[in-house]
Coordinates of C-alpha atoms and ligand atoms in Angstrom, one line a residue:
X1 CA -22.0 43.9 -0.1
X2 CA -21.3 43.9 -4.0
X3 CA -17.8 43.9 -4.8
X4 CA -16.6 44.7 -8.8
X5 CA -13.5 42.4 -9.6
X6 CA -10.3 43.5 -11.9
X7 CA -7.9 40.7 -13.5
X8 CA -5.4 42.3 -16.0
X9 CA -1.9 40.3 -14.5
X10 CA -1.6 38.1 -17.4
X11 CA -3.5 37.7 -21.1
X12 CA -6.9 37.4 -19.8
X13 CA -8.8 40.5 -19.1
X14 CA -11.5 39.8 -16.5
X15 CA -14.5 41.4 -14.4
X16 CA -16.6 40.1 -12.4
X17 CA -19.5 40.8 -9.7
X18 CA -19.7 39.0 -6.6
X19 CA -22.0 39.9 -3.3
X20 CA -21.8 38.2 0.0
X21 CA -19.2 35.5 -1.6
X22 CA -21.5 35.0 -4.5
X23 CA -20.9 35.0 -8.2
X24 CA -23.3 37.5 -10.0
X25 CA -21.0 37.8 -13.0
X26 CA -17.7 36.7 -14.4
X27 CA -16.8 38.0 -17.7
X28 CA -13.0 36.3 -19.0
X29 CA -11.7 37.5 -22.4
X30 CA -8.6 35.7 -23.3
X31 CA -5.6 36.9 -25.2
X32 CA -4.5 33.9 -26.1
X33 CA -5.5 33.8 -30.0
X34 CA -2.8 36.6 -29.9
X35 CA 0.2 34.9 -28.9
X36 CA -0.6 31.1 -30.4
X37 CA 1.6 32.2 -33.2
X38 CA 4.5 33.3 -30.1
X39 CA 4.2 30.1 -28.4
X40 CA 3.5 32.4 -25.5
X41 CA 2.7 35.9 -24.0
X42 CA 4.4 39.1 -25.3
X43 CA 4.0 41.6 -22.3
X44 CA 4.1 44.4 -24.4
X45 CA 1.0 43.0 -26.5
X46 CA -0.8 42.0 -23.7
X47 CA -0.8 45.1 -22.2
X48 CA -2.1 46.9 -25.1
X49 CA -4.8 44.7 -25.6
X50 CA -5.9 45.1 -21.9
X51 CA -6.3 48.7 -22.3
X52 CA -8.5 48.8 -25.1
X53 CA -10.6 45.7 -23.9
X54 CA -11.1 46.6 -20.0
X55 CA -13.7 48.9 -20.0
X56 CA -16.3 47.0 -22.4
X57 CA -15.4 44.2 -19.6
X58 CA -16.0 45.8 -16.5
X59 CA -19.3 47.0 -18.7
X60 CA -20.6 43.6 -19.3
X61 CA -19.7 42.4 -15.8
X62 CA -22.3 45.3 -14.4
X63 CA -24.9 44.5 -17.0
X64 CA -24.3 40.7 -16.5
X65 CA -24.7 41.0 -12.7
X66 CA -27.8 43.3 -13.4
X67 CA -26.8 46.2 -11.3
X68 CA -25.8 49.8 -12.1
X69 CA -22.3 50.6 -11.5
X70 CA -23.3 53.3 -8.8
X71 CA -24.4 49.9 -6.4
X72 CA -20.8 48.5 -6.5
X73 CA -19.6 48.9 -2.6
X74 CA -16.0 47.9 -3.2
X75 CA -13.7 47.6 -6.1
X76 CA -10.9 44.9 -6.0
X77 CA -8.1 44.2 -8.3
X78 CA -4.9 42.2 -9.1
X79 CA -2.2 44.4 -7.4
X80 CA 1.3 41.6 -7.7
X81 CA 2.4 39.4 -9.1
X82 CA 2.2 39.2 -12.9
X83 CA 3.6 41.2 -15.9
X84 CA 3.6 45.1 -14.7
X85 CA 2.5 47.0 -17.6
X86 CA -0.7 44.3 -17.2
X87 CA -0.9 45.2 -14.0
X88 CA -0.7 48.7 -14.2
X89 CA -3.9 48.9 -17.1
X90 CA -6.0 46.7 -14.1
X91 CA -4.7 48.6 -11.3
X92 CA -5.1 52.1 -12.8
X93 CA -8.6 51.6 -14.5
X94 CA -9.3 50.3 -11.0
X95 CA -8.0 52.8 -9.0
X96 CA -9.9 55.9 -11.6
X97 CA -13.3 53.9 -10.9
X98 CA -12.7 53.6 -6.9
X99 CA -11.8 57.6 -7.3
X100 CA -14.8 58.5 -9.2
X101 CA -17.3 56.4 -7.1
X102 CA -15.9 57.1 -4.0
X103 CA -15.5 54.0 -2.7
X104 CA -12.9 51.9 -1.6
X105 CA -10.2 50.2 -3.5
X106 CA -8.8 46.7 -2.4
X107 CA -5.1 45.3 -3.8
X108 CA -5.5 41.7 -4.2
X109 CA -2.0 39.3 -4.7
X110 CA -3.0 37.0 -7.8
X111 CA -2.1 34.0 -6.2
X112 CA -3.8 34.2 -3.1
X113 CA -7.1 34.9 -4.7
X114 CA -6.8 31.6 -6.6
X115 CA -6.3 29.7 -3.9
X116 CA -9.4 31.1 -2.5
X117 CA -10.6 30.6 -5.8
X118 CA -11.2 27.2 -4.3
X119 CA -13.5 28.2 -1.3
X120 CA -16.2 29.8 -3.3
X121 CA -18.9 27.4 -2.8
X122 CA -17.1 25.4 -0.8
X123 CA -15.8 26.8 2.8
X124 CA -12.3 26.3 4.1
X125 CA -10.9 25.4 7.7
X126 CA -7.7 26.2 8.6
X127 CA -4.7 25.5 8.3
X128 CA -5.1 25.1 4.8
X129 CA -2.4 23.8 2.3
X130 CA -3.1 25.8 -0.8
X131 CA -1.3 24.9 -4.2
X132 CA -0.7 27.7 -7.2
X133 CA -0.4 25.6 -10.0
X134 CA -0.3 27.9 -13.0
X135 CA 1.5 29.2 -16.3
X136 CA 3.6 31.6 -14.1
X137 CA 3.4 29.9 -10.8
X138 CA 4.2 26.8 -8.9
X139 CA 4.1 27.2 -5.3
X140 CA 2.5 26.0 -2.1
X141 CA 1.2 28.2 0.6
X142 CA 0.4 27.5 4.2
X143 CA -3.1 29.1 4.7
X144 CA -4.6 30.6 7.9
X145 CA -7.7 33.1 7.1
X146 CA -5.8 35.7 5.2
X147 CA -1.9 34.6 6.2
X148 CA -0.3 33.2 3.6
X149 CA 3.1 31.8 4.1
X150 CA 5.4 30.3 1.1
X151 CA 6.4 27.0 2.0
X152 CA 7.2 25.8 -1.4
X153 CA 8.0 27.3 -4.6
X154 CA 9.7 26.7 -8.1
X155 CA 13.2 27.2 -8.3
X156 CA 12.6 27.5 -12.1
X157 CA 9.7 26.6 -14.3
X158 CA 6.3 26.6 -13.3
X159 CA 4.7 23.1 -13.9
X160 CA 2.4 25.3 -16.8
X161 CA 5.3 26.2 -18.7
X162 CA 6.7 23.0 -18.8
X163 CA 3.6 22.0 -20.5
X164 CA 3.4 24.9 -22.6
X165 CA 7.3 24.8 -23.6
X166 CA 7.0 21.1 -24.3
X167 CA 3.9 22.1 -26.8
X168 CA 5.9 24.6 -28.4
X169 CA 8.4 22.5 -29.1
X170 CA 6.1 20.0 -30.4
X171 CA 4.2 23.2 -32.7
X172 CA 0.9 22.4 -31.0
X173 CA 0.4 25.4 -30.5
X174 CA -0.6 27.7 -26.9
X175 CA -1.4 27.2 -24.0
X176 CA -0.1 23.7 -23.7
X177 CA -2.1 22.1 -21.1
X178 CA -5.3 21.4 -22.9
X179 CA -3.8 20.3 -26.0
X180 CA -1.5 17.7 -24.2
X181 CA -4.1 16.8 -21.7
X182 CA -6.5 15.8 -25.1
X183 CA -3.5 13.8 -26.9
X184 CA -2.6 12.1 -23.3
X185 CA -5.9 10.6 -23.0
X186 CA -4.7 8.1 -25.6
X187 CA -1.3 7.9 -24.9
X188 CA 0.4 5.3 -22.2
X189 CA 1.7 7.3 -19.4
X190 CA 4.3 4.4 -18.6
X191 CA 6.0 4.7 -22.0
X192 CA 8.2 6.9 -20.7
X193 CA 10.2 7.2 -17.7
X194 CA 10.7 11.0 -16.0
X195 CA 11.5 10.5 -12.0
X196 CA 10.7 13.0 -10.0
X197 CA 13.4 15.1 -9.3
X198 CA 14.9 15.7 -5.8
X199 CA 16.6 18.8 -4.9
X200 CA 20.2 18.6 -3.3
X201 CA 19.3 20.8 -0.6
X202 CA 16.6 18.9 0.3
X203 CA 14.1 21.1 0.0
X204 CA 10.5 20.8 -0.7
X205 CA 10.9 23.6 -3.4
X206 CA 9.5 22.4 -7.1
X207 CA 11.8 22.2 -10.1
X208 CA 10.3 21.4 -13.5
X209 CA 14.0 22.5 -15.7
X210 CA 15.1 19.4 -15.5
X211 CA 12.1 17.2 -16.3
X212 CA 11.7 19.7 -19.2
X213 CA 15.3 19.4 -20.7
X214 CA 15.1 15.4 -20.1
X215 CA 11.9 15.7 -22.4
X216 CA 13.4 17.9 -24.8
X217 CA 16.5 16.0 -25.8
X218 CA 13.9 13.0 -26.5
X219 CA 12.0 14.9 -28.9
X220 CA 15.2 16.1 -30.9
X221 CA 16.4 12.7 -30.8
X222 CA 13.5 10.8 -31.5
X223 CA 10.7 11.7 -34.4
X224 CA 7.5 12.0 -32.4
X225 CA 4.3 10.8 -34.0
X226 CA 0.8 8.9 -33.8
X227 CA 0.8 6.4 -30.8
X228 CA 4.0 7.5 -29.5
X229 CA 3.5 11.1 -29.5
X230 CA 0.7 10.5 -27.4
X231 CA 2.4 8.0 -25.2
X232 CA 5.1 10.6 -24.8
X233 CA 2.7 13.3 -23.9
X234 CA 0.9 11.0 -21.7
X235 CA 4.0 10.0 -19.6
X236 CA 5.2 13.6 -19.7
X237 CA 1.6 14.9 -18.2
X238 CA 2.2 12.4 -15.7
X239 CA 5.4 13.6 -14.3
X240 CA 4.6 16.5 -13.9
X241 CA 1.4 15.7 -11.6
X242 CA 4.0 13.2 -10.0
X243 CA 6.1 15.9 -9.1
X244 CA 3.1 17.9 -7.6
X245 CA 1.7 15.0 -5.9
X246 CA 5.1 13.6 -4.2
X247 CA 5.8 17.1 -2.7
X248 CA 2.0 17.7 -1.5
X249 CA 2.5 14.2 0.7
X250 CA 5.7 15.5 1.8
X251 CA 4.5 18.9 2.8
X252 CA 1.1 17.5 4.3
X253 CA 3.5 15.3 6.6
X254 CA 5.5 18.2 8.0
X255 CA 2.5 21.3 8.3
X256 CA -0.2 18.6 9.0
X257 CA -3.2 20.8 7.6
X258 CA -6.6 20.6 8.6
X259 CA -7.7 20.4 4.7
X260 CA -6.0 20.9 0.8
X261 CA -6.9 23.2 -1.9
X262 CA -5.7 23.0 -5.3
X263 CA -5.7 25.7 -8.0
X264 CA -4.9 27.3 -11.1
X265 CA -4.6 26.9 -14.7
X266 CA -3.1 23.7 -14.4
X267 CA -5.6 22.7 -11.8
X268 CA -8.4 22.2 -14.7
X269 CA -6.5 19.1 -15.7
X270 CA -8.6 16.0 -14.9
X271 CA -5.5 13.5 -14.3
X272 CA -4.4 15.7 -11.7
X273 CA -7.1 16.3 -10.6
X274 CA -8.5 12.9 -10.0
X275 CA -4.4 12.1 -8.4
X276 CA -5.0 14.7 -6.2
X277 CA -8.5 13.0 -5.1
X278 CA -6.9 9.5 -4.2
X279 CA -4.3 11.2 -2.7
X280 CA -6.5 12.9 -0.3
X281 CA -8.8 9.9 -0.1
X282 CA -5.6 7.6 1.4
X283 CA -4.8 10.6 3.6
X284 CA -8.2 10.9 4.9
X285 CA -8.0 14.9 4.2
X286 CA -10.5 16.8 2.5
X287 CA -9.4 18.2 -0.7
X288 CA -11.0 21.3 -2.4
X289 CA -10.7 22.0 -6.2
X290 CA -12.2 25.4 -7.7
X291 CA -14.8 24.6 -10.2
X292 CA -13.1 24.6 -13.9
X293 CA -14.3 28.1 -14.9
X294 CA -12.7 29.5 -11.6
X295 CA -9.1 27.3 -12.5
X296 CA -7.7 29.6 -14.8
X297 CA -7.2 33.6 -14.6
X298 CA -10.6 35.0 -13.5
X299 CA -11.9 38.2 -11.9
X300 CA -14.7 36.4 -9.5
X301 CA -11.6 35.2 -7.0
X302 CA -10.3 38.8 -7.2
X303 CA -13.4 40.0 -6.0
X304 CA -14.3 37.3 -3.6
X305 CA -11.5 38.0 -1.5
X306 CA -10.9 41.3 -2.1
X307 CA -14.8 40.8 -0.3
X308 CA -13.0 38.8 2.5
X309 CA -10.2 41.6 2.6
X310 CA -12.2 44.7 3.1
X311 CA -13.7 43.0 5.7
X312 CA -11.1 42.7 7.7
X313 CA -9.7 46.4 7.1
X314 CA -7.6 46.1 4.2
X315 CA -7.6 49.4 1.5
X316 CA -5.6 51.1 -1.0
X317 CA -3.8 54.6 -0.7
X318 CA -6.0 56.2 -3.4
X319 CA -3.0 58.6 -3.5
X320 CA -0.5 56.6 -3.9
X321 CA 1.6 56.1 -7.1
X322 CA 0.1 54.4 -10.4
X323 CA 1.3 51.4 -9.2
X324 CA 2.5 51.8 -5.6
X325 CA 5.9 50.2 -4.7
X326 CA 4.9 46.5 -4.5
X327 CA 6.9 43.2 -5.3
X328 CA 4.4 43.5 -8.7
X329 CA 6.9 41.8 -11.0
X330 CA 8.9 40.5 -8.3
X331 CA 6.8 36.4 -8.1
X332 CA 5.7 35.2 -4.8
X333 CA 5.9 37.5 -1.7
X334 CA 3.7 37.1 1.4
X335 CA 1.2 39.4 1.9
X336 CA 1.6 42.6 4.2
X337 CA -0.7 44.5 5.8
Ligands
LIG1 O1 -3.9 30.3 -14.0 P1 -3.6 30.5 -15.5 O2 -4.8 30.7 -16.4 O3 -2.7 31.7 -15.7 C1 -1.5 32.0 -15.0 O4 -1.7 32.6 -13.9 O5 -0.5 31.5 -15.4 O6 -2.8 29.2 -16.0 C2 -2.4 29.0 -17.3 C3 -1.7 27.7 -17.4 C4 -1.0 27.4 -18.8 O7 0.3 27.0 -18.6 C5 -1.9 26.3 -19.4 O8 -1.1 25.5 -20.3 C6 -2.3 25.6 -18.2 O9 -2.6 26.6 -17.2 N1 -3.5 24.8 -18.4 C7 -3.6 23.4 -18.3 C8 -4.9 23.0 -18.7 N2 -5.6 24.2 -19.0 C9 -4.7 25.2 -18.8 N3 -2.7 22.6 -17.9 C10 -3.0 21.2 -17.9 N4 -4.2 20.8 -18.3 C11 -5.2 21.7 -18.6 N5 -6.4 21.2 -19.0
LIG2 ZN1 -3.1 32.9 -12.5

C-alpha cells in the first residue's frame, strides 16, 4: 500500500511517500530562516508560508518516490496538536486531494506519529514507553499498538523551548538546540549547578520554568563569554537531559515497559542521546531512537502510521468541517476512535 504523508503543524512543510512501512520519499522544507530574526515561530507567518509551499512539496514527494499521484492508496496528515491555521493549510490540502482521488483520508495526532517515528526500521513490542521531546512538547506516553495514554507531560515549557528561549536570550539565534548542543561540546557541563526540579505534588509531570528562570537570572547577572559561555551552555544542556532522564527511570519503575522509544526534535541531540543509551544499558531495556532525519518535524512518520492506522479502520469524515472539532490547538489529548 502507498501512503502520501502531510506535515504542516509547525514551520516545516513536509511530504513524504511510504509503502508497506517503507520510506520512498521525505521531502522537509523548513521555515525556520523566517523566524531567526523572531527568536521563534510567528503562527500567522507560518501559515502563509505553508500555503504557498505545500503543493510543490507534495509534488516532489511523488516525483521523489517515482510514482504518479493517481497510485497513492491513502492520504495521511497532521490532524492535532500544533498551531491551527498550520494545521488547517495541511489538513485542507489534504482533505481536497483524498476528495479528488477518491481515496481515503487518515487524521494523524503529531505526537504519536513521532513516537512511531522511532519504529521505522526498527519494530516495537509493547508496552512501550514513548518520549515527545520537542519545541512544543514534552511528554511521555504509555504505548500499546495504537493506545496512547499520557502518563507524563510539561506543566510549562517544553524541554525545546528552554533551549530555544535560553538561545534567544543569548542572540544565538533559532532553533536553540543545535546551536547550544555545538558550543556545549567544549563547555564543562559541571560548571554549573541546575538540580532537577521536583514537583510538590509529586508527580512525574516535567517542568522546565524553573530551570529556565534559574538560567536566566545568571545570564543577566553574569557577562557570558568564551570558555564560560560554553561551560554554561554545556551544564545547561545537561539539565535538561537530567531532567528527562531522572523522570524516564522513575516512570520505567512504575509502568515497567517491555522497551523505550525516544523522539523528537530534541531527540537529535547526541548527549541525550548517548544518556539515554547507558540508561537503557543499566536497565537492561531496549531503547529505540528514530534516525536523525526522522527526529525533527517530518511527513514519513505521518504517513507511516497513518499506514498502521488505516489498517486498523481508522478514516476521516470527508464531509466534515475544514478542520473537524478536534483538541487541534488544545496540546496532548489521547487519541479516540
Ligand atoms: O520536533 P521538532 O522539529 O518540532 C516540534 O514539534 O516542536 O522540534 C524542534 C525542537 C526545537 O526546540 C529545537 O531547538 C530542538 O528541537 N532541537 C534540538 C536539536 N535539534 C533540534 N535540541 C537539542 N539538540 C539538537 N541537536
Ligand atoms: Zn514535532
Amino acid at each position: 500500500m502507498k501512503v502520501l504523508g502531510i506535515e504542516t503543524s509547525c514551520d516545516e512543510t513536509a511530504a513524504a511517500v511510504v509503502q508497506d512501512g517503507r520510506v520512498l520519499s521525505s521531502v522537509v522544507r523548513s521555515q525556520v530562516d523566517l523566524f531567526e530574526e523572531f527568536g521563534g515561530i510567528v503562527p500567522e507567518i507560518s501559515s502563509r508560508r505553508h500555503l504557498e509551499l505545500i503543493h510543490t512539496i507534495v509534488k516532489q514527494a511523488i516525483d521523489r518516490a517515482g510514482i504518479n499521484i493517481k497510485e497513492i492508496d491513502v492520504i495521511a496528515v497532521t490532524k492535532k496538536p500544533g498551531l491551527i491555521g498550520s494545521l488547517l493549510v495541511g489538513y485542507s490540502y489534504a482533505k481536497a486531494i483524498a476528495y479528488g482521488l477518491k481515496k481515503p483520508l487518515v487524521g494523524v495526532d503529531h505526537l504519536h506519529a513521532h513516537i512511531y517515528s522511532a519504529e521505522i526500521g526498527s519494530r516495537f513490542k509493547f508496552p512501550l514507553l514513548g518520549l515527545v521531546v520537542s519545541g512544543g512538547h514534552t511528554a511521555a506516553f504509555l504505548v500499546n499498538d495504537l493506545e496512547f495514554k499520557v502518563v507524563a507531560r510539561t506543566r510549562d515549557d517544553a524541554a525545546g523551548e528552554a533551549l530555544d528561549k535560553i538561545a534567544k536570550k543569548l542572540n544565538l539565534g533559532y532553533p536553540g538546540g543545535p546551536v547550544i548542543e555545538k558550543m556545549a561540546k567544549e563547555g564543562n557541563p559541571e560548571a554549573f549547578e541546575f538540580p532537577v526540579v521536583k514537583l510538590k505534588d509529586g508527580s512525574l509531570d516535567f517542568s522546565y520554568s524553573g530551570l529556565k528562570s534559574q538560567a536566566s537570572r545568571i545570564i543577566d547577572r553574569e557577562t557570558l563569554e568564551g570558555k564560560r559561555l560554553k561551560d554554561f551552555l554545556a551544564s545547561f544542556q545537561k539539565a535538561i537531559v537530567d531532567q528527562l532522564i531522572e523522570r524516564l527511570d522513575e516512570l520505567v519503575k512504575i509502568y515497567n515497559p517491555a522497551e523505550v522509544a525516544i523522539t523528537g526534535g530534541v531527540s537529535q541531540n547526541q548527549h541525550l542521546r548517548e544518556r539515554a543509551m547507558e540508561f537503557a544499558a543499566r536497565r537492561g531495556l531496549k531503547l529505540h531512537l528514530p534516525e536523525k532525519w526522522l527526529c525533527g518535524d517530518n511527513a514519513a512518520m505521518i504517513a507511516y502510521l497513518g499506514e498502521k492506522m488505516f489498517g486498523a479502520g481508522y478514516t476521516e469524515d470527508l464531509y466534515s468541517s475544514p478542520l473537524p472539532r478536534t483538541e487541534a490547538s488544545k496540546g496532548v489529548k489521547q487519541f479516540q476512535r
